[in-house]
CSV table of C-alpha atoms in Angstrom, one decimal:
chain,number,residue,atom,x,y,z
A,1,MET,CA,3.5,-53.3,9.2
A,2,ALA,CA,3.2,-53.8,12.8
A,3,MET,CA,4.3,-57.3,12.5
A,4,PHE,CA,7.7,-55.6,10.6
A,5,LEU,CA,8.6,-53.3,13.9
A,6,ILE,CA,8.3,-55.6,15.9
A,7,TYR,CA,10.3,-58.1,14.2
A,8,ALA,CA,13.1,-55.3,13.6
A,9,GLY,CA,12.6,-54.4,17.1
A,10,VAL,CA,13.6,-58.2,17.7
A,11,LEU,CA,16.4,-58.3,15.8
A,12,LEU,CA,18.1,-54.9,17.4
A,13,THR,CA,17.2,-56.4,20.6
A,14,VAL,CA,19.3,-58.8,19.5
A,15,GLY,CA,22.1,-57.5,18.3
A,16,LEU,CA,22.8,-55.0,21.0
A,17,VAL,CA,22.5,-57.9,23.7
A,18,VAL,CA,24.9,-59.9,21.2
A,19,PHE,CA,27.3,-56.7,21.2
A,20,ALA,CA,27.3,-56.2,24.8
A,21,GLY,CA,28.3,-59.8,25.5
A,22,TYR,CA,30.8,-59.3,22.8
A,23,ILE,CA,32.2,-56.4,25.5
A,24,SER,CA,31.5,-58.4,28.4
A,25,PHE,CA,33.3,-61.8,27.8
A,26,GLY,CA,35.5,-60.6,25.9
A,27,ALA,CA,37.0,-58.4,28.7
A,28,GLU,CA,36.7,-61.5,31.0
A,29,ALA,CA,38.8,-63.7,28.8
A,30,ARG,CA,41.7,-61.0,28.8
A,31,ARG,CA,42.0,-60.2,32.5
A,32,THR,CA,44.7,-63.5,33.0
A,33,ASP,CA,47.8,-62.1,30.6
A,34,ARG,CA,46.2,-58.4,30.7
A,35,VAL,CA,49.1,-56.8,32.9
A,36,LYS,CA,51.4,-58.8,31.2
A,37,ASP,CA,50.5,-57.5,27.7
A,38,ARG,CA,49.8,-54.2,28.4
A,39,LEU,CA,53.2,-53.9,29.8
A,40,LYS,CA,54.8,-55.1,26.7
A,41,SER,CA,52.5,-52.6,24.5
A,42,LEU,CA,54.0,-49.8,26.5
A,43,TYR,CA,57.3,-50.8,26.0
A,44,ILE,CA,56.6,-51.3,22.5
A,45,GLU,CA,55.0,-47.6,21.9
A,46,LEU,CA,57.4,-46.5,24.1
A,47,GLU,CA,60.6,-47.4,22.2
A,48,THR,CA,58.4,-46.4,19.0
A,49,THR,CA,58.2,-43.1,20.7
A,50,ARG,CA,61.9,-43.1,21.2
A,51,GLU,CA,63.1,-44.2,17.8
A,52,ALA,CA,60.6,-40.8,16.3
A,53,GLY,CA,62.1,-38.8,18.2
A,54,GLU,CA,58.9,-37.6,19.2
A,55,ARG,CA,57.4,-36.4,22.7
A,56,GLY,CA,53.8,-38.1,23.2
A,57,SER,CA,51.6,-39.7,25.4
A,58,ILE,CA,52.3,-43.2,26.2
A,59,VAL,CA,48.3,-44.0,26.1
A,60,LYS,CA,47.4,-44.8,22.4
A,61,ARG,CA,43.9,-43.0,21.7
A,62,ARG,CA,42.1,-45.8,19.1
A,63,ASP,CA,40.2,-44.8,16.4
A,64,LEU,CA,36.8,-46.6,17.0
A,65,ALA,CA,34.9,-45.6,14.3
A,66,GLY,CA,34.9,-43.5,10.9
A,67,SER,CA,33.7,-40.2,12.0
A,68,ALA,CA,34.4,-38.5,15.3
A,69,ARG,CA,31.1,-37.9,16.8
A,70,LEU,CA,30.7,-41.8,16.6
A,71,ASN,CA,33.9,-42.2,18.1
A,72,GLU,CA,32.8,-39.8,21.1
A,73,LEU,CA,30.0,-41.6,21.5
A,74,LEU,CA,31.3,-45.4,21.2
A,75,GLY,CA,34.3,-43.7,23.8
A,76,ARG,CA,31.8,-43.3,26.2
A,77,VAL,CA,30.8,-47.1,26.4
A,78,PRO,CA,32.9,-49.3,29.1
A,79,GLY,CA,35.0,-51.6,27.8
A,80,ILE,CA,34.8,-50.6,24.4
A,81,ASN,CA,38.4,-49.9,24.4
A,82,ASP,CA,39.3,-53.2,25.2
A,83,LEU,CA,37.4,-54.6,22.6
A,84,ALA,CA,39.2,-52.2,19.9
A,85,VAL,CA,42.6,-53.9,21.5
A,86,GLN,CA,41.4,-57.2,20.7
A,87,LEU,CA,40.5,-56.6,17.4
A,88,GLU,CA,44.1,-55.1,17.1
A,89,ARG,CA,45.7,-58.5,18.4
A,90,ALA,CA,43.9,-60.5,16.1
A,91,GLY,CA,45.1,-58.2,13.0
A,92,ALA,CA,41.5,-57.3,11.7
A,93,GLN,CA,41.4,-54.4,9.3
A,94,ILE,CA,37.9,-53.6,11.1
A,95,ARG,CA,37.0,-51.2,13.2
A,96,VAL,CA,34.6,-52.0,16.3
A,97,SER,CA,31.9,-49.9,14.5
A,98,GLY,CA,32.4,-52.4,11.5
A,99,LEU,CA,32.5,-55.0,13.9
A,100,PHE,CA,29.0,-54.0,15.4
A,101,ALA,CA,27.6,-53.3,11.7
A,102,HIS,CA,28.5,-57.1,10.6
A,103,THR,CA,27.1,-58.5,13.9
A,104,LEU,CA,23.6,-56.7,12.9
A,105,ALA,CA,24.2,-58.2,9.5
A,106,TRP,CA,24.8,-61.1,10.4
A,107,ALA,CA,21.8,-61.2,13.0
A,108,THR,CA,19.3,-60.0,10.4
A,109,ILE,CA,20.6,-62.8,7.8
A,110,GLY,CA,19.4,-65.3,10.5
A,111,PHE,CA,16.9,-64.0,11.8
A,112,SER,CA,15.5,-63.5,8.1
A,113,ALA,CA,16.3,-67.0,6.7
A,114,SER,CA,15.1,-68.6,9.8
A,115,TYR,CA,11.9,-66.8,10.1
A,116,VAL,CA,11.3,-67.5,6.2
A,117,LEU,CA,12.1,-71.1,6.6
A,118,ARG,CA,10.0,-72.0,10.1
A,119,SER,CA,8.2,-69.0,10.4
A,120,ASN,CA,8.4,-68.9,14.5
A,121,VAL,CA,9.9,-65.7,16.0
A,122,LEU,CA,11.7,-67.3,18.9
A,123,ILE,CA,13.5,-69.7,16.8
A,124,ALA,CA,14.0,-67.1,14.1
A,125,ALA,CA,15.6,-65.0,17.4
A,126,ILE,CA,17.8,-67.8,18.3
A,127,ALA,CA,18.8,-68.2,14.9
A,128,ALA,CA,19.7,-64.3,15.0
A,129,ILE,CA,21.9,-65.2,18.2
A,130,LEU,CA,23.7,-67.6,16.8
A,131,CYS,CA,24.6,-65.7,13.4
A,132,ALA,CA,25.5,-62.9,15.5
A,133,SER,CA,28.3,-64.3,17.0
A,134,PHE,CA,30.1,-65.5,13.8
A,135,PRO,CA,32.2,-62.0,14.3
A,136,TRP,CA,33.3,-62.7,17.4
A,137,ILE,CA,34.1,-66.6,16.5
A,138,TRP,CA,36.1,-65.0,13.4
A,139,MET,CA,37.9,-62.3,15.6
A,140,VAL,CA,39.1,-64.6,18.7
A,141,ALA,CA,39.9,-67.3,15.9
A,142,ARG,CA,42.2,-65.2,14.1
A,143,GLN,CA,43.6,-63.4,17.3
A,144,ALA,CA,44.3,-67.4,18.6
A,145,LYS,CA,45.8,-68.1,14.9
A,146,ARG,CA,48.3,-65.0,14.7
A,147,LEU,CA,49.1,-65.7,18.7
A,148,LYS,CA,49.9,-69.0,17.8
A,149,ALA,CA,52.4,-68.0,14.7
A,150,VAL,CA,54.4,-65.5,17.2
A,151,GLY,CA,54.4,-68.3,19.4
A,152,ALA,CA,52.9,-66.6,22.5
């Protein structure tokens, strides 16, 4: 039972580190065209607001999770809205909480499979990190494919 708790702790730590990496590396990757993209999105939102005949805020509040409480908790994390924007740009139908759940699921699969095959915690942790990056790779590839289709 003690070994299980150690492995669960390692797995949770790996998942949190990879998710923090998503946030930090995602913010770095978008800084180059951030102003241009933001102005474009503000213009589109402003035009949409005008067409609808509504008077509202230009800043869009994004739904980060399914529940209001989890939305509030995730809203306090710096850079989380940038990750939500990147998911929107990729055209993904998944929220930030879903991306986090997929990250933990892939980390669990990688850790478990590697540990069963090799029985080494270090190799299993490395496999968990690699597998936990699959949702990030999927999101970046989908975003690149979508931008290429648009011609941007």
